[in-house]
Amino acid sequence: MRLLKLIPDRTNIDFVGARFYAFGIDGLLVLAALISLLIHGLSFGIDFTGGVLVEVKASQSIDIGAMRTKIDGLGFAEAQLQYFGGGECETPLNSCVLIRVQPQMSSATSDQAVVNTVRTALGPGYVFRRTEVVGPKVSDELKNAGILATVIAVLMIGIYVAVRFEWQYGVSAIIATGHDVLVTAGLYSLLHLDSR
């Protein structure tokens, strides 16, 4: 029985000849990433900027779209909703929702007032199982720890490659991995995606 071959045995693709086109496209990607990061920065989610986290449970399956409309109508800077399961949340299915809201920076309302606002908007029929506050100090520590972990991971990959093969390959690995992280961060910045 013959094996399936996706690539023919004899290929003649001039990858080296196309290197200047690849360098040009890559240079534009890096430039766009740098400009976007300098102008827009990264859009950090509630985990990094601070906010209030609320777990709610209902006796029936929750329509998360309708709930999102109610929460969005409250005027928070950011609101994220997601189903979660496990334990008593499995009966009925999708009966528990995790709500994360970020109050406006200029707002002087307390965290309990934010929870009360969410409670009023949702109305009766929901059990508030847990409320948590992610403060700005904790979020700053989380952001700094994430950046440090990324830098250490890139360096350790380079050190491993340098020790396992040759030091020149280690330097190349650091540059290549750093390049990938930079272009990915630039894409997140350009598309205003949450960096979580």
mmCIF file of C-alpha atoms in Angstrom:
data_model
loop_
_atom_site.group_PDB
_atom_site.id
_atom_site.type_symbol
_atom_site.label_atom_id
_atom_site.label_comp_id
_atom_site.label_asym_id
_atom_site.label_seq_id
_atom_site.Cartn_x
_atom_site.Cartn_y
_atom_site.Cartn_z
ATOM 1 C CA MET A 1 0.000 0.000 0.000
ATOM 2 C CA ARG A 2 1.439 3.333 -1.026
ATOM 3 C CA LEU A 3 1.785 6.056 1.621
ATOM 4 C CA LEU A 4 0.109 9.386 1.105
ATOM 5 C CA LYS A 5 2.661 11.979 -0.035
ATOM 6 C CA LEU A 6 1.784 15.614 0.307
ATOM 7 C CA ILE A 7 5.186 16.865 -0.872
ATOM 8 C CA PRO A 8 6.762 15.375 -3.992
ATOM 9 C CA ASP A 9 10.186 13.708 -3.739
ATOM 10 C CA ARG A 10 11.859 16.171 -6.059
ATOM 11 C CA THR A 11 11.010 19.769 -5.250
ATOM 12 C CA ASN A 12 12.852 22.775 -6.546
ATOM 13 C CA ILE A 13 11.748 25.826 -4.553
ATOM 14 C CA ASP A 14 14.252 28.666 -4.397
ATOM 15 C CA PHE A 15 13.795 29.691 -0.743
ATOM 16 C CA VAL A 16 17.190 31.419 -0.611
ATOM 17 C CA GLY A 17 16.406 33.454 -3.714
ATOM 18 C CA ALA A 18 13.208 34.774 -2.092
ATOM 19 C CA ARG A 19 15.007 35.805 1.124
ATOM 20 C CA PHE A 20 15.037 39.524 0.257
ATOM 21 C CA TYR A 21 11.260 39.540 -0.175
ATOM 22 C CA ALA A 22 10.912 37.752 3.169
ATOM 23 C CA PHE A 23 13.274 40.239 4.851
ATOM 24 C CA GLY A 24 11.233 43.132 3.433
ATOM 25 C CA ILE A 25 7.889 41.717 4.620
ATOM 26 C CA ASP A 26 9.363 40.858 8.017
ATOM 27 C CA GLY A 27 10.873 44.342 8.351
ATOM 28 C CA LEU A 28 7.446 45.888 7.676
ATOM 29 C CA LEU A 29 5.857 43.602 10.301
ATOM 30 C CA VAL A 30 8.449 44.574 12.924
ATOM 31 C CA LEU A 31 8.068 48.279 12.078
ATOM 32 C CA ALA A 32 4.255 48.082 12.291
ATOM 33 C CA ALA A 33 4.536 46.234 15.630
ATOM 34 C CA LEU A 34 6.905 48.829 17.099
ATOM 35 C CA ILE A 35 4.811 51.791 15.925
ATOM 36 C CA SER A 36 1.583 50.238 17.240
ATOM 37 C CA LEU A 37 3.166 49.399 20.600
ATOM 38 C CA LEU A 38 4.533 52.948 20.937
ATOM 39 C CA ILE A 39 1.276 54.655 19.932
ATOM 40 C CA HIS A 40 -1.421 52.337 21.311
ATOM 41 C CA GLY A 41 0.450 50.181 23.819
ATOM 42 C CA LEU A 42 -1.162 46.946 24.938
ATOM 43 C CA SER A 43 -4.787 46.577 25.980
ATOM 44 C CA PHE A 44 -4.521 44.810 29.322
ATOM 45 C CA GLY A 45 -7.518 42.888 30.598
ATOM 46 C CA ILE A 46 -9.073 43.179 34.042
ATOM 47 C CA ASP A 47 -6.599 40.654 35.456
ATOM 48 C CA PHE A 48 -3.810 43.159 34.815
ATOM 49 C CA THR A 49 -5.596 46.469 35.411
ATOM 50 C CA GLY A 50 -7.722 45.617 38.438
ATOM 51 C CA GLY A 51 -11.467 45.234 38.801
ATOM 52 C CA VAL A 52 -14.251 43.293 40.482
ATOM 53 C CA LEU A 53 -14.967 39.599 39.920
ATOM 54 C CA VAL A 54 -18.429 38.153 40.669
ATOM 55 C CA GLU A 55 -19.617 34.534 40.427
ATOM 56 C CA VAL A 56 -23.364 34.095 39.970
ATOM 57 C CA LYS A 57 -25.531 30.968 39.850
ATOM 58 C CA ALA A 58 -29.086 30.578 38.643
ATOM 59 C CA SER A 59 -31.542 27.731 39.001
ATOM 60 C CA GLN A 60 -31.823 27.491 35.184
ATOM 61 C CA SER A 61 -29.442 27.831 32.242
ATOM 62 C CA ILE A 62 -28.309 31.432 31.827
ATOM 63 C CA ASP A 63 -28.615 33.277 28.526
ATOM 64 C CA ILE A 64 -25.176 34.904 28.572
ATOM 65 C CA GLY A 65 -26.055 37.227 25.664
ATOM 66 C CA ALA A 66 -28.967 38.798 27.553
ATOM 67 C CA MET A 67 -26.836 39.026 30.703
ATOM 68 C CA ARG A 68 -24.024 40.704 28.745
ATOM 69 C CA THR A 69 -26.486 43.308 27.429
ATOM 70 C CA LYS A 70 -27.567 44.138 30.987
ATOM 71 C CA ILE A 71 -23.976 44.404 32.265
ATOM 72 C CA ASP A 72 -22.809 46.454 29.259
ATOM 73 C CA GLY A 73 -25.648 48.892 29.945
ATOM 74 C CA LEU A 74 -24.101 49.756 33.316
ATOM 75 C CA GLY A 75 -21.307 51.774 31.712
ATOM 76 C CA PHE A 76 -18.270 49.971 33.073
ATOM 77 C CA ALA A 77 -14.948 50.577 31.316
ATOM 78 C CA GLU A 78 -14.755 46.855 30.568
ATOM 79 C CA ALA A 79 -16.939 43.824 31.272
ATOM 80 C CA GLN A 80 -16.158 40.159 30.614
ATOM 81 C CA LEU A 81 -18.618 37.292 31.072
ATOM 82 C CA GLN A 82 -17.995 33.575 30.721
ATOM 83 C CA TYR A 83 -19.627 30.315 31.693
ATOM 84 C CA PHE A 84 -17.856 28.072 34.143
ATOM 85 C CA GLY A 85 -18.713 24.625 35.372
ATOM 86 C CA GLY A 86 -17.927 21.973 37.909
ATOM 87 C CA GLY A 87 -19.834 20.747 40.939
ATOM 88 C CA GLU A 88 -23.287 22.226 41.333
ATOM 89 C CA CYS A 89 -22.819 24.364 38.187
ATOM 90 C CA GLU A 90 -23.292 21.241 36.058
ATOM 91 C CA THR A 91 -26.988 21.006 36.977
ATOM 92 C CA PRO A 92 -28.416 22.542 34.937
ATOM 93 C CA LEU A 93 -25.719 23.138 32.369
ATOM 94 C CA ASN A 94 -24.517 26.760 31.932
ATOM 95 C CA SER A 95 -26.138 27.883 35.167
ATOM 96 C CA CYS A 96 -22.995 29.635 36.498
ATOM 97 C CA VAL A 97 -21.383 32.749 35.038
ATOM 98 C CA LEU A 98 -18.188 34.535 35.992
ATOM 99 C CA ILE A 99 -18.524 38.313 35.608
ATOM 100 C CA ARG A 100 -15.477 40.577 35.605
ATOM 101 C CA VAL A 101 -16.042 44.315 35.510
ATOM 102 C CA GLN A 102 -13.659 47.228 35.552
ATOM 103 C CA PRO A 103 -15.138 50.431 36.967
ATOM 104 C CA GLN A 104 -14.337 53.727 35.262
ATOM 105 C CA MET A 105 -10.983 55.122 36.390
ATOM 106 C CA SER A 106 -12.566 58.460 37.301
ATOM 107 C CA SER A 107 -15.311 56.777 39.330
ATOM 108 C CA ALA A 108 -15.030 57.020 43.087
ATOM 109 C CA THR A 109 -17.515 54.203 43.753
ATOM 110 C CA SER A 110 -16.456 51.479 46.144
ATOM 111 C CA ASP A 111 -16.102 47.844 45.168
ATOM 112 C CA GLN A 112 -19.197 46.915 47.188
ATOM 113 C CA ALA A 113 -21.147 49.570 45.283
ATOM 114 C CA VAL A 114 -20.033 47.938 42.013
ATOM 115 C CA VAL A 115 -21.287 44.545 43.249
ATOM 116 C CA ASN A 116 -24.593 46.110 44.348
ATOM 117 C CA THR A 117 -24.969 47.749 40.911
ATOM 118 C CA VAL A 118 -24.467 44.372 39.203
ATOM 119 C CA ARG A 119 -26.888 42.721 41.656
ATOM 120 C CA THR A 120 -29.558 45.347 40.945
ATOM 121 C CA ALA A 121 -29.100 45.076 37.161
ATOM 122 C CA LEU A 122 -29.450 41.288 37.173
ATOM 123 C CA GLY A 123 -32.414 41.286 39.529
ATOM 124 C CA PRO A 124 -33.581 38.423 41.734
ATOM 125 C CA GLY A 125 -33.038 34.812 40.752
ATOM 126 C CA TYR A 126 -29.259 34.810 40.990
ATOM 127 C CA VAL A 127 -27.144 33.602 43.890
ATOM 128 C CA PHE A 128 -23.940 35.605 44.279
ATOM 129 C CA ARG A 129 -21.524 32.863 45.254
ATOM 130 C CA ARG A 130 -18.292 34.830 45.377
ATOM 131 C CA THR A 131 -17.059 38.385 44.947
ATOM 132 C CA GLU A 132 -13.405 39.307 44.657
ATOM 133 C CA VAL A 133 -11.479 42.491 44.070
ATOM 134 C CA VAL A 134 -8.311 42.555 41.983
ATOM 135 C CA GLY A 135 -6.507 45.667 43.150
ATOM 136 C CA PRO A 136 -4.064 47.732 41.081
ATOM 137 C CA LYS A 137 -1.074 46.619 43.198
ATOM 138 C CA VAL A 138 -1.797 42.925 42.568
ATOM 139 C CA SER A 139 -2.364 43.619 38.863
ATOM 140 C CA ASP A 140 0.938 45.482 38.560
ATOM 141 C CA GLU A 141 2.741 42.562 40.192
ATOM 142 C CA LEU A 142 1.001 40.154 37.802
ATOM 143 C CA LYS A 143 1.966 42.253 34.762
ATOM 144 C CA ASN A 144 5.594 42.570 35.877
ATOM 145 C CA ALA A 145 5.799 38.848 36.642
ATOM 146 C CA GLY A 146 4.431 38.030 33.161
ATOM 147 C CA ILE A 147 6.995 40.270 31.445
ATOM 148 C CA LEU A 148 9.823 38.828 33.547
ATOM 149 C CA ALA A 149 8.709 35.256 32.807
ATOM 150 C CA THR A 150 8.687 35.983 29.054
ATOM 151 C CA VAL A 151 12.182 37.498 29.122
ATOM 152 C CA ILE A 152 13.575 34.608 31.192
ATOM 153 C CA ALA A 153 11.945 32.032 28.864
ATOM 154 C CA VAL A 154 13.505 33.665 25.766
ATOM 155 C CA LEU A 155 16.941 33.802 27.432
ATOM 156 C CA MET A 156 16.759 30.197 28.651
ATOM 157 C CA ILE A 157 15.863 28.959 25.159
ATOM 158 C CA GLY A 158 18.920 30.815 23.817
ATOM 159 C CA ILE A 159 21.182 29.415 26.556
ATOM 160 C CA TYR A 160 19.966 25.862 25.920
ATOM 161 C CA VAL A 161 20.570 26.147 22.180
ATOM 162 C CA ALA A 162 24.015 27.723 22.771
ATOM 163 C CA VAL A 163 25.063 24.908 25.133
ATOM 164 C CA ARG A 164 23.526 22.096 23.070
ATOM 165 C CA PHE A 165 24.824 23.276 19.694
ATOM 166 C CA GLU A 166 27.000 26.393 19.256
ATOM 167 C CA TRP A 167 26.874 29.857 20.814
ATOM 168 C CA GLN A 168 26.074 31.468 17.452
ATOM 169 C CA TYR A 169 22.892 29.391 17.270
ATOM 170 C CA GLY A 170 22.004 30.488 20.813
ATOM 171 C CA VAL A 171 22.244 34.157 19.815
ATOM 172 C CA SER A 172 20.133 33.426 16.737
ATOM 173 C CA ALA A 173 17.550 31.616 18.880
ATOM 174 C CA ILE A 174 17.274 34.622 21.240
ATOM 175 C CA ILE A 175 16.828 37.008 18.305
ATOM 176 C CA ALA A 176 14.283 34.755 16.567
ATOM 177 C CA THR A 177 12.215 34.102 19.700
ATOM 178 C CA GLY A 178 12.350 37.768 20.741
ATOM 179 C CA HIS A 179 11.266 38.715 17.225
ATOM 180 C CA ASP A 180 8.259 36.367 17.430
ATOM 181 C CA VAL A 181 7.206 37.772 20.820
ATOM 182 C CA LEU A 182 7.555 41.362 19.533
ATOM 183 C CA VAL A 183 5.522 40.755 16.365
ATOM 184 C CA THR A 184 2.812 38.893 18.319
ATOM 185 C CA ALA A 185 2.586 41.706 20.903
ATOM 186 C CA GLY A 186 2.392 44.190 18.016
ATOM 187 C CA LEU A 187 -0.486 42.232 16.474
ATOM 188 C CA TYR A 188 -2.351 42.316 19.802
ATOM 189 C CA SER A 189 -1.731 46.071 20.019
ATOM 190 C CA LEU A 190 -2.766 46.723 16.418
ATOM 191 C CA LEU A 191 -6.028 44.760 16.745
ATOM 192 C CA HIS A 192 -6.711 46.060 20.307
ATOM 193 C CA LEU A 193 -6.989 42.519 21.651
ATOM 194 C CA ASP A 194 -6.821 41.916 25.408
ATOM 195 C CA SER A 195 -3.350 40.814 26.531
ATOM 196 C CA ARG A 196 -4.294 38.173 29.064
#
